[in-house]
PDB file of C-alpha atoms in Angstrom:
ATOM      1  CA  UNK A1326      31.054  75.353 -55.772  1.00 56.00           C
ATOM      2  CA  UNK A1327      29.014  78.530 -55.155  1.00 60.00           C
ATOM      3  CA  UNK A1328      30.780  80.285 -58.024  1.00 67.00           C
ATOM      4  CA  UNK A1329      29.726  77.575 -60.471  1.00 65.00           C
ATOM      5  CA  UNK A1330      26.167  77.656 -59.092  1.00 64.00           C
ATOM      6  CA  UNK A1331      25.975  81.449 -59.553  1.00 68.00           C
ATOM      7  CA  UNK A1332      27.285  81.143 -63.098  1.00 73.00           C
ATOM      8  CA  UNK A1333      24.729  78.441 -63.947  1.00 68.00           C
ATOM      9  CA  UNK A1334      21.855  80.470 -62.513  1.00 69.00           C
ATOM     10  CA  UNK A1335      22.949  83.586 -64.404  1.00 76.00           C
ATOM     11  CA  UNK A1336      23.314  81.674 -67.667  1.00 77.00           C
ATOM     12  CA  UNK A1337      20.466  79.139 -67.605  1.00 72.00           C
ATOM     13  CA  UNK A1338      18.240  80.301 -64.763  1.00 71.00           C
ATOM     14  CA  UNK A1339      18.915  77.083 -62.853  1.00 65.00           C
ATOM     15  CA  UNK A1340      21.763  75.089 -61.327  1.00 60.00           C
ATOM     16  CA  UNK A1341      22.458  71.471 -60.447  1.00 61.00           C
ATOM     17  CA  UNK A1342      24.395  70.458 -57.348  1.00 57.00           C
ATOM     18  CA  UNK A1343      26.445  67.419 -58.365  1.00 50.00           C
ATOM     19  CA  UNK A1344      28.469  66.859 -55.227  1.00 51.00           C
ATOM     20  CA  UNK A1345      26.215  64.130 -53.711  1.00 54.00           C
ATOM     21  CA  UNK A1346      26.764  61.578 -56.536  1.00 56.00           C
ATOM     22  CA  UNK A1347      30.372  62.682 -56.960  1.00 57.00           C
ATOM     23  CA  UNK A1348      31.151  62.204 -53.277  1.00 57.00           C
ATOM     24  CA  UNK A1349      28.884  59.263 -52.470  1.00 60.00           C
ATOM     25  CA  UNK A1350      29.370  57.187 -55.619  1.00 62.00           C
ATOM     26  CA  UNK A1351      32.649  58.718 -56.755  1.00 60.00           C
ATOM     27  CA  UNK A1352      31.458  59.692 -60.248  1.00 62.00           C
ATOM     28  CA  UNK A1353      29.776  62.473 -62.201  1.00 64.00           C
ATOM     29  CA  UNK A1354      26.531  61.285 -63.864  1.00 66.00           C
ATOM     30  CA  UNK A1355      27.381  63.383 -66.935  1.00 63.00           C
ATOM     31  CA  UNK A1356      30.459  61.260 -67.621  1.00 65.00           C
ATOM     32  CA  UNK A1357      28.360  58.092 -67.396  1.00 63.00           C
ATOM     33  CA  UNK A1358      25.231  59.028 -69.326  1.00 71.00           C
ATOM     34  CA  UNK A1359      23.992  62.396 -70.659  1.00 72.00           C
ATOM     35  CA  UNK A1360      20.441  61.115 -70.205  1.00 74.00           C
ATOM     36  CA  UNK A1361      21.051  60.315 -66.556  1.00 74.00           C
ATOM     37  CA  UNK A1362      22.672  63.698 -65.983  1.00 71.00           C
ATOM     38  CA  UNK A1363      19.672  65.435 -67.546  1.00 75.00           C
ATOM     39  CA  UNK A1364      16.860  63.273 -66.164  1.00 79.00           C
ATOM     40  CA  UNK A1365      18.350  61.706 -63.019  1.00 76.00           C
ATOM     41  CA  UNK A1366      16.445  64.030 -60.694  1.00 76.00           C
ATOM     42  CA  UNK A1367      13.172  63.190 -62.479  1.00 83.00           C
ATOM     43  CA  UNK A1368      13.919  59.467 -62.085  1.00 85.00           C
ATOM     44  CA  UNK A1369      14.506  59.988 -58.376  1.00 82.00           C
ATOM     45  CA  UNK A1370      11.273  61.988 -58.086  1.00 82.00           C
ATOM     46  CA  UNK A1371       9.343  59.158 -59.737  1.00 85.00           C
ATOM     47  CA  UNK A1372      10.985  56.654 -57.381  1.00 84.00           C
ATOM     48  CA  UNK A1373      10.289  58.772 -54.282  1.00 81.00           C
ATOM     49  CA  UNK A1374       6.677  59.628 -55.108  1.00 81.00           C
ATOM     50  CA  UNK A1375       5.097  56.146 -54.664  1.00 81.00           C
ATOM     51  CA  UNK A1376       6.912  55.743 -51.349  1.00 79.00           C
ATOM     52  CA  UNK A1377       5.893  59.115 -49.928  1.00 78.00           C
ATOM     53  CA  UNK A1378       2.435  59.537 -51.430  1.00 78.00           C
ATOM     54  CA  UNK A1379       0.644  57.166 -48.990  1.00 76.00           C
ATOM     55  CA  UNK A1380       1.737  59.358 -46.053  1.00 73.00           C
ATOM     56  CA  UNK A1381       1.484  62.862 -47.580  1.00 76.00           C
ATOM     57  CA  UNK A1382      -1.381  64.958 -46.234  1.00 76.00           C
ATOM     58  CA  UNK A1383      -3.733  66.166 -48.987  1.00 78.00           C
ATOM     59  CA  UNK A1384      -6.824  68.171 -48.025  1.00 78.00           C
ATOM     60  CA  UNK A1385      -8.572  68.130 -51.385  1.00 77.00           C
ATOM     61  CA  UNK A1386     -10.936  65.486 -52.748  1.00 80.00           C
ATOM     62  CA  UNK A1387     -11.576  63.682 -49.488  1.00 80.00           C
ATOM     63  CA  UNK A1388     -12.422  60.862 -48.854  1.00 82.00           C
ATOM     64  CA  UNK A1389     -11.231  59.827 -52.337  1.00 83.00           C
ATOM     65  CA  UNK A1390      -7.617  60.635 -51.464  1.00 80.00           C
ATOM     66  CA  UNK A1391      -7.719  58.358 -48.425  1.00 81.00           C
ATOM     67  CA  UNK A1392      -9.385  55.566 -50.368  1.00 81.00           C
ATOM     68  CA  UNK A1393      -7.267  55.624 -53.524  1.00 78.00           C
ATOM     69  CA  UNK A1394      -3.926  57.152 -52.455  1.00 78.00           C
ATOM     70  CA  UNK A1395      -3.471  56.397 -48.753  1.00 76.00           C
ATOM     71  CA  UNK A1396      -4.849  52.886 -48.404  1.00 79.00           C
ATOM     72  CA  UNK A1397      -2.345  50.635 -50.184  1.00 77.00           C
ATOM     73  CA  UNK A1398       1.275  50.285 -51.285  1.00 77.00           C
ATOM     74  CA  UNK A1399       2.126  51.064 -54.883  1.00 82.00           C
ATOM     75  CA  UNK A1400       3.655  48.335 -57.099  1.00 85.00           C
ATOM     76  CA  UNK A1401       7.376  48.467 -57.851  1.00 86.00           C
ATOM     77  CA  UNK A1402       6.879  48.024 -61.612  1.00 89.00           C
ATOM     78  CA  UNK A1403       5.804  51.679 -61.817  1.00 88.00           C
ATOM     79  CA  UNK A1404       9.425  52.753 -61.305  1.00 87.00           C
ATOM     80  CA  UNK A1405      11.321  49.561 -62.171  1.00 90.00           C
ATOM     81  CA  UNK A1406      12.849  50.889 -65.417  1.00 89.00           C
ATOM     82  CA  UNK A1407      14.137  54.143 -63.933  1.00 88.00           C
ATOM     83  CA  UNK A1408      15.353  52.385 -60.802  1.00 89.00           C
ATOM     84  CA  UNK A1409      17.387  49.961 -62.910  1.00 90.00           C
ATOM     85  CA  UNK A1410      19.100  52.832 -64.739  1.00 87.00           C
ATOM     86  CA  UNK A1411      20.014  54.396 -61.409  1.00 86.00           C
ATOM     87  CA  UNK A1412      21.313  51.134 -59.930  1.00 86.00           C
ATOM     88  CA  UNK A1413      23.319  50.444 -63.106  1.00 86.00           C
ATOM     89  CA  UNK A1414      25.024  53.824 -62.673  1.00 83.00           C
ATOM     90  CA  UNK A1415      25.885  53.082 -59.041  1.00 82.00           C
ATOM     91  CA  UNK A1416      27.012  49.528 -59.888  1.00 83.00           C
ATOM     92  CA  UNK A1417      29.386  50.663 -62.634  1.00 81.00           C
ATOM     93  CA  UNK A1418      30.825  53.784 -61.032  1.00 77.00           C
ATOM     94  CA  UNK A1419      30.931  52.937 -57.328  1.00 76.00           C
ATOM     95  CA  UNK A1420      33.745  50.357 -57.256  1.00 77.00           C
ATOM     96  CA  UNK A1421      35.797  52.162 -54.619  1.00 77.00           C
ATOM     97  CA  UNK A1422      32.762  52.586 -52.369  1.00 80.00           C
ATOM     98  CA  UNK A1423      31.924  48.873 -52.683  1.00 84.00           C
ATOM     99  CA  UNK A1424      35.395  47.934 -51.445  1.00 83.00           C
ATOM    100  CA  UNK A1425      35.090  50.302 -48.501  1.00 81.00           C
ATOM    101  CA  UNK A1426      31.597  48.999 -47.612  1.00 83.00           C
ATOM    102  CA  UNK A1427      32.820  45.395 -47.704  1.00 86.00           C
ATOM    103  CA  UNK A1428      35.999  45.912 -45.681  1.00 86.00           C
ATOM    104  CA  UNK A1429      34.587  48.374 -43.128  1.00 83.00           C
ATOM    105  CA  UNK A1430      31.004  47.139 -42.710  1.00 86.00           C
ATOM    106  CA  UNK A1431      30.866  43.661 -44.263  1.00 89.00           C
ATOM    107  CA  UNK A1432      28.174  44.677 -46.779  1.00 88.00           C
ATOM    108  CA  UNK A1433      27.654  42.801 -50.024  1.00 90.00           C
ATOM    109  CA  UNK A1434      27.832  44.583 -53.374  1.00 88.00           C
ATOM    110  CA  UNK A1435      24.070  44.328 -53.946  1.00 89.00           C
ATOM    111  CA  UNK A1436      23.215  45.630 -50.479  1.00 91.00           C
ATOM    112  CA  UNK A1437      25.636  48.521 -50.929  1.00 88.00           C
ATOM    113  CA  UNK A1438      24.102  49.481 -54.286  1.00 87.00           C
ATOM    114  CA  UNK A1439      20.604  49.743 -52.826  1.00 88.00           C
ATOM    115  CA  UNK A1440      21.847  51.552 -49.714  1.00 86.00           C
ATOM    116  CA  UNK A1441      23.773  54.071 -51.817  1.00 83.00           C
ATOM    117  CA  UNK A1442      20.748  54.701 -53.986  1.00 84.00           C
ATOM    118  CA  UNK A1443      18.613  55.206 -50.892  1.00 85.00           C
ATOM    119  CA  UNK A1444      21.161  57.717 -49.585  1.00 80.00           C
ATOM    120  CA  UNK A1445      21.197  59.513 -52.939  1.00 79.00           C
ATOM    121  CA  UNK A1446      17.420  59.457 -53.330  1.00 79.00           C
ATOM    122  CA  UNK A1447      16.135  60.091 -49.825  1.00 79.00           C
ATOM    123  CA  UNK A1448      18.995  61.674 -47.895  1.00 75.00           C
ATOM    124  CA  UNK A1449      21.189  63.500 -50.406  1.00 72.00           C
ATOM    125  CA  UNK A1450      18.450  64.459 -52.878  1.00 68.00           C
ATOM    126  CA  UNK A1451      15.137  64.482 -51.022  1.00 67.00           C
ATOM    127  CA  UNK A1452      16.370  65.326 -47.542  1.00 71.00           C
ATOM    128  CA  UNK A1453      19.050  67.779 -48.625  1.00 75.00           C
ATOM    129  CA  UNK A1454      16.601  69.819 -50.691  1.00 77.00           C
ATOM    130  CA  UNK A1455      14.691  70.457 -47.454  1.00 83.00           C
ATOM    131  CA  UNK A1456      17.603  70.505 -45.005  1.00 86.00           C
ATOM    132  CA  UNK A1457      20.274  72.478 -46.908  1.00 85.00           C
ATOM    133  CA  UNK A1458      18.380  75.819 -46.805  1.00 89.00           C
ATOM    134  CA  UNK A1459      17.923  75.391 -43.043  1.00 92.00           C
ATOM    135  CA  UNK A1460      21.614  74.599 -42.594  1.00 91.00           C
ATOM    136  CA  UNK A1461      22.720  77.625 -44.628  1.00 90.00           C
ATOM    137  CA  UNK A1462      20.246  79.900 -42.832  1.00 93.00           C
ATOM    138  CA  UNK A1463      21.520  78.902 -39.384  1.00 94.00           C
ATOM    139  CA  UNK A1464      25.120  79.299 -40.498  1.00 92.00           C
ATOM    140  CA  UNK A1465      24.412  82.680 -42.102  1.00 91.00           C
ATOM    141  CA  UNK A1466      22.670  84.061 -39.013  1.00 92.00           C
ATOM    142  CA  UNK A1467      25.392  82.934 -36.594  1.00 91.00           C
ATOM    143  CA  UNK A1468      27.461  85.699 -35.013  1.00 90.00           C
ATOM    144  CA  UNK A1469      29.605  83.596 -32.676  1.00 91.00           C
ATOM    145  CA  UNK A1470      32.461  82.930 -35.113  1.00 93.00           C
ATOM    146  CA  UNK A1471      31.183  79.487 -36.075  1.00 95.00           C
ATOM    147  CA  UNK A1472      31.727  80.133 -39.790  1.00 94.00           C
ATOM    148  CA  UNK A1473      35.436  80.805 -39.234  1.00 94.00           C
ATOM    149  CA  UNK A1474      35.827  77.715 -37.057  1.00 96.00           C
ATOM    150  CA  UNK A1475      34.141  75.499 -39.632  1.00 94.00           C
ATOM    151  CA  UNK A1476      36.197  76.994 -42.457  1.00 93.00           C
ATOM    152  CA  UNK A1477      39.447  76.400 -40.567  1.00 94.00           C
ATOM    153  CA  UNK A1478      38.553  72.774 -39.850  1.00 94.00           C
ATOM    154  CA  UNK A1479      37.574  72.034 -43.458  1.00 92.00           C
ATOM    155  CA  UNK A1480      40.677  73.728 -44.888  1.00 92.00           C
ATOM    156  CA  UNK A1481      42.898  71.879 -42.423  1.00 92.00           C
ATOM    157  CA  UNK A1482      41.493  68.470 -43.381  1.00 89.00           C
ATOM    158  CA  UNK A1483      40.708  68.967 -47.070  1.00 86.00           C
ATOM    159  CA  UNK A1484      42.641  71.927 -48.395  1.00 83.00           C
ATOM    160  CA  UNK A1485      41.225  72.659 -51.844  1.00 80.00           C
ATOM    161  CA  UNK A1486      39.752  69.144 -52.248  1.00 79.00           C
ATOM    162  CA  UNK A1487      36.037  68.360 -51.974  1.00 73.00           C
ATOM    163  CA  UNK A1488      35.204  66.646 -48.635  1.00 73.00           C
ATOM    164  CA  UNK A1489      34.466  62.924 -48.853  1.00 72.00           C
ATOM    165  CA  UNK A1490      32.853  60.388 -46.514  1.00 70.00           C
ATOM    166  CA  UNK A1491      36.213  59.577 -44.954  1.00 75.00           C
ATOM    167  CA  UNK A1492      37.449  63.151 -44.488  1.00 82.00           C
ATOM    168  CA  UNK A1493      34.180  64.221 -42.863  1.00 82.00           C
ATOM    169  CA  UNK A1494      34.780  61.604 -40.160  1.00 84.00           C
ATOM    170  CA  UNK A1495      37.848  63.632 -39.170  1.00 90.00           C
ATOM    171  CA  UNK A1496      35.879  66.888 -38.813  1.00 93.00           C
ATOM    172  CA  UNK A1497      34.226  66.793 -35.361  1.00 94.00           C
ATOM    173  CA  UNK A1498      32.922  70.361 -35.502  1.00 96.00           C
ATOM    174  CA  UNK A1499      31.372  69.921 -38.965  1.00 94.00           C
ATOM    175  CA  UNK A1500      29.670  66.710 -37.851  1.00 94.00           C
ATOM    176  CA  UNK A1501      28.462  68.233 -34.593  1.00 96.00           C
ATOM    177  CA  UNK A1502      27.098  71.327 -36.365  1.00 96.00           C
ATOM    178  CA  UNK A1503      25.130  69.184 -38.820  1.00 94.00           C
ATOM    179  CA  UNK A1504      23.855  66.852 -36.070  1.00 95.00           C
ATOM    180  CA  UNK A1505      22.719  69.779 -33.928  1.00 97.00           C
ATOM    181  CA  UNK A1506      20.928  71.349 -36.891  1.00 96.00           C
ATOM    182  CA  UNK A1507      19.231  68.008 -37.568  1.00 94.00           C
ATOM    183  CA  UNK A1508      18.285  67.717 -33.899  1.00 95.00           C
ATOM    184  CA  UNK A1509      16.382  70.999 -33.898  1.00 95.00           C
ATOM    185  CA  UNK A1510      15.161  70.848 -37.511  1.00 93.00           C
ATOM    186  CA  UNK A1511      14.554  67.221 -38.545  1.00 90.00           C
ATOM    187  CA  UNK A1512      13.602  67.102 -42.263  1.00 85.00           C
ATOM    188  CA  UNK A1513      11.412  64.070 -41.540  1.00 82.00           C
ATOM    189  CA  UNK A1514       9.763  64.741 -38.164  1.00 86.00           C
ATOM    190  CA  UNK A1515       7.514  61.664 -38.193  1.00 84.00           C
ATOM    191  CA  UNK A1516       8.585  58.023 -38.498  1.00 84.00           C
ATOM    192  CA  UNK A1517       6.209  55.098 -38.799  1.00 83.00           C
ATOM    193  CA  UNK A1518       6.818  51.403 -38.304  1.00 86.00           C
ATOM    194  CA  UNK A1519       4.873  48.205 -37.774  1.00 88.00           C
ATOM    195  CA  UNK A1520       5.922  45.964 -34.902  1.00 93.00           C
ATOM    196  CA  UNK A1521       7.303  42.636 -36.152  1.00 92.00           C
ATOM    197  CA  UNK A1522       7.041  41.006 -32.730  1.00 95.00           C
ATOM    198  CA  UNK A1523       5.748  41.656 -29.218  1.00 96.00           C
ATOM    199  CA  UNK A1524       8.121  43.814 -27.179  1.00 95.00           C
ATOM    200  CA  UNK A1525       8.331  46.268 -24.305  1.00 95.00           C
ATOM    201  CA  UNK A1526       8.956  49.894 -25.292  1.00 92.00           C
ATOM    202  CA  UNK A1527      10.668  51.706 -22.423  1.00 90.00           C
ATOM    203  CA  UNK A1528      11.038  55.398 -21.674  1.00 87.00           C
ATOM    204  CA  UNK A1529      12.801  57.088 -18.742  1.00 86.00           C
ATOM    205  CA  UNK A1530       9.915  56.536 -16.363  1.00 86.00           C
ATOM    206  CA  UNK A1531       7.449  54.158 -18.012  1.00 90.00           C
ATOM    207  CA  UNK A1532       7.096  51.102 -20.216  1.00 93.00           C
ATOM    208  CA  UNK A1533       4.592  50.293 -22.939  1.00 93.00           C
ATOM    209  CA  UNK A1534       3.607  46.860 -24.147  1.00 96.00           C
ATOM    210  CA  UNK A1535       3.591  46.708 -27.955  1.00 95.00           C
ATOM    211  CA  UNK A1536       1.941  43.826 -29.795  1.00 96.00           C
ATOM    212  CA  UNK A1537       3.038  42.399 -33.114  1.00 94.00           C
ATOM    213  CA  UNK A1538       1.324  44.148 -36.030  1.00 92.00           C
ATOM    214  CA  UNK A1539       0.632  47.393 -34.180  1.00 94.00           C
ATOM    215  CA  UNK A1540       1.522  50.620 -35.978  1.00 90.00           C
ATOM    216  CA  UNK A1541       3.991  52.891 -34.200  1.00 92.00           C
ATOM    217  CA  UNK A1542       4.622  56.574 -34.818  1.00 90.00           C
ATOM    218  CA  UNK A1543       7.676  58.415 -33.549  1.00 90.00           C
ATOM    219  CA  UNK A1544       7.744  62.220 -33.330  1.00 92.00           C
ATOM    220  CA  UNK A1545      11.360  63.245 -33.853  1.00 92.00           C
ATOM    221  CA  UNK A1546      11.042  66.776 -32.476  1.00 91.00           C
ATOM    222  CA  UNK A1547       9.656  65.527 -29.175  1.00 91.00           C
ATOM    223  CA  UNK A1548      12.508  63.053 -28.724  1.00 91.00           C
ATOM    224  CA  UNK A1549      15.138  65.632 -29.664  1.00 94.00           C
ATOM    225  CA  UNK A1550      13.848  68.072 -27.014  1.00 94.00           C
ATOM    226  CA  UNK A1551      14.071  65.588 -24.134  1.00 93.00           C
ATOM    227  CA  UNK A1552      15.897  67.402 -21.276  1.00 93.00           C
ATOM    228  CA  UNK A1553      16.875  64.054 -19.770  1.00 91.00           C
ATOM    229  CA  UNK A1554      18.974  63.353 -22.860  1.00 92.00           C
ATOM    230  CA  UNK A1555      20.036  66.821 -24.053  1.00 94.00           C
ATOM    231  CA  UNK A1556      21.138  69.650 -21.782  1.00 94.00           C
ATOM    232  CA  UNK A1557      19.507  73.010 -22.590  1.00 95.00           C
ATOM    233  CA  UNK A1558      17.523  71.247 -25.337  1.00 96.00           C
ATOM    234  CA  UNK A1559      15.855  74.325 -26.861  1.00 94.00           C
ATOM    235  CA  UNK A1560      19.150  76.133 -27.499  1.00 95.00           C
ATOM    236  CA  UNK A1561      21.414  75.566 -30.498  1.00 95.00           C
ATOM    237  CA  UNK A1562      24.870  74.377 -29.387  1.00 96.00           C
ATOM    238  CA  UNK A1563      27.099  73.604 -32.410  1.00 95.00           C
ATOM    239  CA  UNK A1564      29.636  71.783 -30.198  1.00 95.00           C
ATOM    240  CA  UNK A1565      27.026  69.554 -28.535  1.00 96.00           C
ATOM    241  CA  UNK A1566      28.044  66.307 -30.268  1.00 95.00           C
ATOM    242  CA  UNK A1567      31.827  66.736 -30.227  1.00 93.00           C
ATOM    243  CA  UNK A1568      33.420  63.758 -28.497  1.00 84.00           C
ATOM    244  CA  UNK A1569      30.316  61.569 -28.739  1.00 73.00           C
TER     245      UNK A1569
END
């Protein structure tokens, strides 16, 4: 993979990582539609922007930004056309994934399509663009032999094949390394949600009464550093999640 990326950068000054759609959907966008292969990332950007814009901090032009960008949800018709092209690609090329989702998780075809697109758009495309450099940096700076251990596990399970969803489930060290990196470096540190009903939110030593309609904010980094949940929480332990 890195060889092809280096060649693309040397030749065109840029490179495209195609393994998320190939592994998640089971198809290369280029074989489905040249337009999608060329403009798929732009379509995803246009789909992501209206969802993220209301929560993105912008210092300039206040209070106009708060009034016109942060005060309401954007209508779906702004991205409806691009979203349909993306869902059509997933619907046509993801047959094997649909069967797996139905047999393993009981998900309908339509639900699977939207979930796959969310994974491609938010996790594989949006999240990975932020998280992958962190992952590579931690791996590159390690001097404990972790690289060799990961390489041995991947070669044992995959050989020369590209890892898939199923094969990754059989790689405990790979999974644990990624989880531990996510624990210390969450790409999305803040999560917001609106309570749909009254409930009691409990911690280790307290409880908080939440009313329906109240807005909740979770700070991922604070939760991931809880010493009552994670031993030695400020230290990176690549084996932390093995066996869990």
